[in-house]
Tab-separated table of C-alpha atoms in Angstrom:
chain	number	residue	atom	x	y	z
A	1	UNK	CA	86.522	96.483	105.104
A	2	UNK	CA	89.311	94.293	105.150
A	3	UNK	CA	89.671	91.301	107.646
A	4	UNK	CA	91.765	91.117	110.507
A	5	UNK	CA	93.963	88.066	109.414
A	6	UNK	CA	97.112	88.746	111.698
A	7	UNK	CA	96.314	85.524	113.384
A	8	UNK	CA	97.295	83.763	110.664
A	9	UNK	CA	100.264	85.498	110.185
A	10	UNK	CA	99.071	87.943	107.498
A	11	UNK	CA	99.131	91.621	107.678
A	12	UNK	CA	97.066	93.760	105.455
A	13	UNK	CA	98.805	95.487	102.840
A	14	UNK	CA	96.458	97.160	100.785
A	15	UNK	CA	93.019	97.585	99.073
A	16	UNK	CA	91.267	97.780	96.067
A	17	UNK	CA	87.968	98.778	95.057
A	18	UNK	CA	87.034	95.062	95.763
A	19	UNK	CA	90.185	93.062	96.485
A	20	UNK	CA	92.502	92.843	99.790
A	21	UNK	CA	95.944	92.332	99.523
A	22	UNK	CA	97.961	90.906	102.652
A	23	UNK	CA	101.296	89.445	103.013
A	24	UNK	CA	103.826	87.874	105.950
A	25	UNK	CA	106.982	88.976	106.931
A	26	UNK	CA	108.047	85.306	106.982
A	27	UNK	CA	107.253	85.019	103.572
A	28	UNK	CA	108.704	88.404	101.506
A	29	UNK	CA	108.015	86.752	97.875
A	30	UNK	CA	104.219	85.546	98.764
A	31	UNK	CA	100.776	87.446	98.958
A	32	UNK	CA	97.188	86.383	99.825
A	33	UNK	CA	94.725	87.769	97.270
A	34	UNK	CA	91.001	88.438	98.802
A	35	UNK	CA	88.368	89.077	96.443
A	36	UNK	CA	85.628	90.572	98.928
A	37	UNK	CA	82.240	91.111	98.217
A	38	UNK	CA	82.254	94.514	97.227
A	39	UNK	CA	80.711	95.332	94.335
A	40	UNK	CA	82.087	98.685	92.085
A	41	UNK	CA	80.301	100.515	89.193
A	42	UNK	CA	81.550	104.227	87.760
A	43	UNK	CA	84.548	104.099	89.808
A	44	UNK	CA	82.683	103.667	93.096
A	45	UNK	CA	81.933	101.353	95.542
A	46	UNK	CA	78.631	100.495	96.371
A	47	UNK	CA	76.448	99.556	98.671
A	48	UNK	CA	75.516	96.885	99.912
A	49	UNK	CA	77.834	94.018	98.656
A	50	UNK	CA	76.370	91.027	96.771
A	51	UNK	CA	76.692	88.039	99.420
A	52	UNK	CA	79.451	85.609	98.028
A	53	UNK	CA	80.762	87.354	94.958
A	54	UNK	CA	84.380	87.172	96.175
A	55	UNK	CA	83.864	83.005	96.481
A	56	UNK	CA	82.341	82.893	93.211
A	57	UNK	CA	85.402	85.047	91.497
A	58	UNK	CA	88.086	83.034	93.094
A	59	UNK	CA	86.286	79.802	91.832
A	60	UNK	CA	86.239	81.446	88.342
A	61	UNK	CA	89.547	82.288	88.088
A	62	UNK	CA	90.931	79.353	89.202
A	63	UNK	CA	89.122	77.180	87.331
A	64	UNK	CA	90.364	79.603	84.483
A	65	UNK	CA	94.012	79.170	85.517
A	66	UNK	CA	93.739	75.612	84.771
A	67	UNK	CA	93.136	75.789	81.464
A	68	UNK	CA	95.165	78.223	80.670
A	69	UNK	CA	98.711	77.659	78.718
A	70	UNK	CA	100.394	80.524	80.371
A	71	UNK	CA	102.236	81.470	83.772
A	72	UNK	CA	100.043	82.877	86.478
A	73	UNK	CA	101.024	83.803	89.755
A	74	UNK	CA	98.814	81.317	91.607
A	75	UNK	CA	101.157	79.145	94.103
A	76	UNK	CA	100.440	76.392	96.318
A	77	UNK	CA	99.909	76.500	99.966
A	78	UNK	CA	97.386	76.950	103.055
A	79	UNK	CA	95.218	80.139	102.890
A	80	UNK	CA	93.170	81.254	106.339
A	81	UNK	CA	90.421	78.999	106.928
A	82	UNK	CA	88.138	82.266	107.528
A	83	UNK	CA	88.878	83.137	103.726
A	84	UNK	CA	89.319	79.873	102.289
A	85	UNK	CA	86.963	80.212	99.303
A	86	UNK	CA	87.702	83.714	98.132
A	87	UNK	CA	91.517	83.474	98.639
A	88	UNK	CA	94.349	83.198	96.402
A	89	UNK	CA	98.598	82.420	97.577
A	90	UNK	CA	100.062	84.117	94.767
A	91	UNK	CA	104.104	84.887	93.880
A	92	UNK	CA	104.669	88.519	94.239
A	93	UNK	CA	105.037	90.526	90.950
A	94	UNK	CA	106.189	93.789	89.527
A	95	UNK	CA	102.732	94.679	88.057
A	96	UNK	CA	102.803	96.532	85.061
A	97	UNK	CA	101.096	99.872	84.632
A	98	UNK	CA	98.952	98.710	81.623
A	99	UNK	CA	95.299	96.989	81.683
A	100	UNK	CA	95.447	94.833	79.068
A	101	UNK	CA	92.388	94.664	76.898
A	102	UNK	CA	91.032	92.569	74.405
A	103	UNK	CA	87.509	93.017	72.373
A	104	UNK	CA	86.520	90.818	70.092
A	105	UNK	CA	82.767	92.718	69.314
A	106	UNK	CA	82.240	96.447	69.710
A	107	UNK	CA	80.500	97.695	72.441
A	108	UNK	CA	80.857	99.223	75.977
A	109	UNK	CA	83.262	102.234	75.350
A	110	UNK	CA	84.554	100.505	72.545
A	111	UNK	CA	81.152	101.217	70.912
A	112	UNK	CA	81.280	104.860	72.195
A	113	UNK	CA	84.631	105.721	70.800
A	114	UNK	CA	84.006	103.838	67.145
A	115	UNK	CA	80.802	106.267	66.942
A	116	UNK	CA	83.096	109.034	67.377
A	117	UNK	CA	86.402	107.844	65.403
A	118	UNK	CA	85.562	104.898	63.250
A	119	UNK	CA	88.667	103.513	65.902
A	120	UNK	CA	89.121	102.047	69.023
A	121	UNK	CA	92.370	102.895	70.815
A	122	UNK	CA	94.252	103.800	67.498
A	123	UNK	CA	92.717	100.820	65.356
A	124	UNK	CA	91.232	101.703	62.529
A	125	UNK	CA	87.651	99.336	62.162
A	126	UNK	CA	85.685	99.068	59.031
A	127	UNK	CA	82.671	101.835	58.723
A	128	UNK	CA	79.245	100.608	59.178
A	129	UNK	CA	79.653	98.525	62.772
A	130	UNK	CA	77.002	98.645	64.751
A	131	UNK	CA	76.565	98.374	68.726
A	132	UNK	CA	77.708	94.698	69.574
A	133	UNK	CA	79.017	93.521	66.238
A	134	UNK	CA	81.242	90.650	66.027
A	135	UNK	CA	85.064	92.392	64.941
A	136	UNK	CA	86.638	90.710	62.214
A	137	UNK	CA	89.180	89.820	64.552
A	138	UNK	CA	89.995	90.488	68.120
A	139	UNK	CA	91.978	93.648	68.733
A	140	UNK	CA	93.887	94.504	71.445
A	141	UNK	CA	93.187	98.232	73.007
A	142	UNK	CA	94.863	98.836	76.374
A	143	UNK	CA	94.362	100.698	79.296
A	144	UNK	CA	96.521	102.494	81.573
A	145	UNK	CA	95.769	102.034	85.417
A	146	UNK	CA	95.220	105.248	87.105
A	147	UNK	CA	95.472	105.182	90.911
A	148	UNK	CA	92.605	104.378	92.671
A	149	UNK	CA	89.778	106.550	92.858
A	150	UNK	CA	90.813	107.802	89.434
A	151	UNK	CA	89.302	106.322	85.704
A	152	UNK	CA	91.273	104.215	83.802
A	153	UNK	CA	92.126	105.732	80.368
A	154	UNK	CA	92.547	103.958	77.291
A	155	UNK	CA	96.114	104.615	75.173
A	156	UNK	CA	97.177	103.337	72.327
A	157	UNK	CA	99.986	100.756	71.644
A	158	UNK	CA	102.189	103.304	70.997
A	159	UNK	CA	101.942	104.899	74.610
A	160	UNK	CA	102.269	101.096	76.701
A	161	UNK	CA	105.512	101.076	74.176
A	162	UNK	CA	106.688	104.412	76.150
A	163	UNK	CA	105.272	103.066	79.563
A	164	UNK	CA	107.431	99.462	79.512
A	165	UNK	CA	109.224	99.441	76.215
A	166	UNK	CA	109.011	98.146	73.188
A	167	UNK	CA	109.272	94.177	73.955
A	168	UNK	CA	107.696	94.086	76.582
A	169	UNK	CA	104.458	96.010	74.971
A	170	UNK	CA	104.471	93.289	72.134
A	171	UNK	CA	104.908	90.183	74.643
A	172	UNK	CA	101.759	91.497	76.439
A	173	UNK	CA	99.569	92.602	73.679
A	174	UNK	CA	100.820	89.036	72.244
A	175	UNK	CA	99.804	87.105	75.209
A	176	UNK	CA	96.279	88.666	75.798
A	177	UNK	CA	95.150	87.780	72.188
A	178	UNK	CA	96.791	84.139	72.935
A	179	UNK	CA	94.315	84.149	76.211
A	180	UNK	CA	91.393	85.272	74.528
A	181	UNK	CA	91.624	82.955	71.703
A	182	UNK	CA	91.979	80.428	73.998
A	183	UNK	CA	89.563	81.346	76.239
A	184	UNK	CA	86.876	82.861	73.358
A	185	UNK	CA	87.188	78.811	72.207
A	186	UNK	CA	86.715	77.193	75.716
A	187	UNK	CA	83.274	79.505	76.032
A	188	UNK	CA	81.796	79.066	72.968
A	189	UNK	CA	81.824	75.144	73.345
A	190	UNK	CA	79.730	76.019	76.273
A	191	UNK	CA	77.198	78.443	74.192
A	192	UNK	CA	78.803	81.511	76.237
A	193	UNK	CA	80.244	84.360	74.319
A	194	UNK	CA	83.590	86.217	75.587
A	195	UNK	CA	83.139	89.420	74.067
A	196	UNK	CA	86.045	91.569	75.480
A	197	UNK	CA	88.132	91.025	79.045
A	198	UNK	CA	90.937	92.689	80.727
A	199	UNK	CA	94.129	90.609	81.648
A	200	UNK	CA	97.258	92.324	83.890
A	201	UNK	CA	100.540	90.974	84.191
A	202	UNK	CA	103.529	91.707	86.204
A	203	UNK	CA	107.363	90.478	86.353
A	204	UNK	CA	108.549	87.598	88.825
A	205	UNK	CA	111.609	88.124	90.203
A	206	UNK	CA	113.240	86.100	87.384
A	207	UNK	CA	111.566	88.652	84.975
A	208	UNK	CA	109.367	85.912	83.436
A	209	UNK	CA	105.951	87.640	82.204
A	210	UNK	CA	103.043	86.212	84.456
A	211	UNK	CA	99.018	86.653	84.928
A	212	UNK	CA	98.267	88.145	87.714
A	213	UNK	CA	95.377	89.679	89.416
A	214	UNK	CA	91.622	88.161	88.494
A	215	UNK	CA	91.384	86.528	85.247
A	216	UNK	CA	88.052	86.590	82.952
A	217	UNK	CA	85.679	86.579	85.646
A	218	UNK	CA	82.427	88.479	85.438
A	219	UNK	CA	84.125	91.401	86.884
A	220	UNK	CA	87.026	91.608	84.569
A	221	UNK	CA	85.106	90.290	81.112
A	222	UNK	CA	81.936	91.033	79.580
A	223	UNK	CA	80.281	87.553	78.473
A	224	UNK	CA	76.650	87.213	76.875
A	225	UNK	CA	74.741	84.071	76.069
A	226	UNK	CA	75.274	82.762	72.579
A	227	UNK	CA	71.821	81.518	71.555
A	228	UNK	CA	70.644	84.795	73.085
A	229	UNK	CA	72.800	87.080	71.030
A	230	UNK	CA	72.132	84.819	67.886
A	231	UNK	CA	68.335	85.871	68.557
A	232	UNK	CA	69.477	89.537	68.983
A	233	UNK	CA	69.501	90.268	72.128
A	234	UNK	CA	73.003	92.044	73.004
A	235	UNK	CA	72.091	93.230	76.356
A	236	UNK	CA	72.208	90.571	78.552
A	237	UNK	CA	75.444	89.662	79.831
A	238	UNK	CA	76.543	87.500	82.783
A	239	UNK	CA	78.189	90.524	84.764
A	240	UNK	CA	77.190	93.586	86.640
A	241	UNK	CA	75.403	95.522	83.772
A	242	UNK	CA	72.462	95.355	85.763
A	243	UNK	CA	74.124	97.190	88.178
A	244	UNK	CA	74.964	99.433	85.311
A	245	UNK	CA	71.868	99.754	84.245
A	246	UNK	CA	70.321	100.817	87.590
A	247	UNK	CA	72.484	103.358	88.037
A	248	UNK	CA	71.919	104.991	85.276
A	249	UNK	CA	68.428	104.880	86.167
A	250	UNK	CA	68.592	106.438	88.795
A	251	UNK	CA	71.719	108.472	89.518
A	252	UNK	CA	73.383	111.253	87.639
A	253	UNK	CA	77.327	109.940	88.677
A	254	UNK	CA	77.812	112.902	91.158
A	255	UNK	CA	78.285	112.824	95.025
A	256	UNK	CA	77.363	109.410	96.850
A	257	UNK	CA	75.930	106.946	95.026
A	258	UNK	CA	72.347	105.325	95.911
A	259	UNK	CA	71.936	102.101	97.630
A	260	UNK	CA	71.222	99.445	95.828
A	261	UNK	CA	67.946	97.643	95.857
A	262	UNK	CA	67.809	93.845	97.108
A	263	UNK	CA	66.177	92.337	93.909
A	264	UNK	CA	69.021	94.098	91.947
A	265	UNK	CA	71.659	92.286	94.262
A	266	UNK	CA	70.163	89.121	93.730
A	267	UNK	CA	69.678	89.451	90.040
A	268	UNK	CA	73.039	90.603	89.456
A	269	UNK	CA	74.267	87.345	91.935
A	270	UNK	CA	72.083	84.703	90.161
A	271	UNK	CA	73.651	86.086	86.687
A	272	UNK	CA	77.117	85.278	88.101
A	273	UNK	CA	76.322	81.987	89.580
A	274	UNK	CA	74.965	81.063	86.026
A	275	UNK	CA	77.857	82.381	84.262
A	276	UNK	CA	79.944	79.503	86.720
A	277	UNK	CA	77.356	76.731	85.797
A	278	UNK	CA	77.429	77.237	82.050
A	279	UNK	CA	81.450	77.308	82.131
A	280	UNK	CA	82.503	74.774	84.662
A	281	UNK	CA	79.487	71.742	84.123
């Protein structure tokens, strides 16, 4: 449920599984980003929410955008007091159809598809991998965005060259693996593993390629303690795999999904605020 900002000035524009997008008449080339507390698994939302989720993204990202050596879309200026901490003023952009993904170990659907192919997205991997192996290097397997209520498919490089052409395929698939090197470096000083993450970029109206969106936050990456995997334990991440994981348990994916249980709220919650301590102390 989106918030009635219109006090402020701001008019809903649109919603995501968990994000609310609003903008100004005052202001054509500005948006406020929300990040609510809604909480999606399987391509649904669930319920309930976990309490301050959309806080603790917007702190992530941020802090991310810092210390990152690339254009985002992050401006400055005053948000609405009544969603101060989960807010983002960001520059409009021409978003680009393409998820933009980046694994640096096998697992997740990655895993799924190598069983099946020997290859995620079109890249060839050596034989033998096994479920959360470290790749020999990063690759870069997109994703294009299906409307919502609809999966996301992977494609290959080959189809984001026929979705935005040639350069501009290369300049994002370029950029991601600069992020993730970056950002793969910045974790592992802080005994955190980045194992894969989604970026998505759009045009500014000068056609510059910028960041957009969230950006390697425990909704958009899949990160896993680095002592713990070094003991061999590849389960436990700092994201909503134990949301996952309950599910699974104890749905079959069809019709409504169940309500979740409090002590898997506040597991899942104290895994993200401990995924912010270990990265921003």
């Amino acid at each position: 449920m989106s918030i009635d900002l219109s006090a402020d000035g701001w008019q809903h524009a649109y919603s995501g599984k968990v994000r609310d997008l609003y903008d100004r008449a005052d202001q054509p080339d500005r948006m406020l980003v929300v990040a609510s507390d809604r909480v999606s698994a399987f391509d649904h939302v669930l319920e309930p929410g976990i309490p301050g989720k959309g806080a603790l993204l917007t702190t992530l990202t941020r802090w991310w955008f810092d210390r990152l050596d690339v254009p985002n879309h992050l401006v400055d200026g005053p948000v609405p007091e009544a969603v101060a901490e989960r807010a983002m003023l960001v520059k409009k952009l021409d978003m680009f159809p393409v998820e933009c993904v980046v694994r640096g170990y096998l697992t997740g659907s990655g895993w799924k598809e190598y069983q099946a192919t020997q290859s995620v997205c079109g890249v060839d991997l050596p034989a033998g991998l096994a479920d959360g192996d470290r790749l020999p290097e990063p690759i870069y397997t997109p994703a294009w965005k299906a409307p919502l209520g609809e999966h996301d498919e992977n494609i290959s490089f080959e189809r984001t060259v026929e979705l935005v052409g040639a350069d501009t395929a290369a300049a994002l698939r370029d950029l991601s693996l600069q992020i993730f090197a970056a950002a793969s470096a910045i974790a592992e000083e802080r005994g955190v593993i980045l194992a894969d993450t989604k970026f998505e970029f759009g045009a500014d109206s000068d056609g510059q390629i910028t960041l957009g969106d969230e950006v390697l936050t425990s909704d958009s990456s899949r990160y896993w303690d680095a002592e713990l995997y070094a003991a061999g334990d590849r389960a436990s991440s700092f994201d909503k795999q134990i949301v996952r994981d309950w599910l699974a348990a104890h749905w079959d994916l069809h019709g409504t999904p169940p309500v979740l249980p409090p002590d898997i709220i506040e597991r899942t919650s104290a895994r993200y605020r401990e995924l912010i301590e270990r990265l921003t102390a």
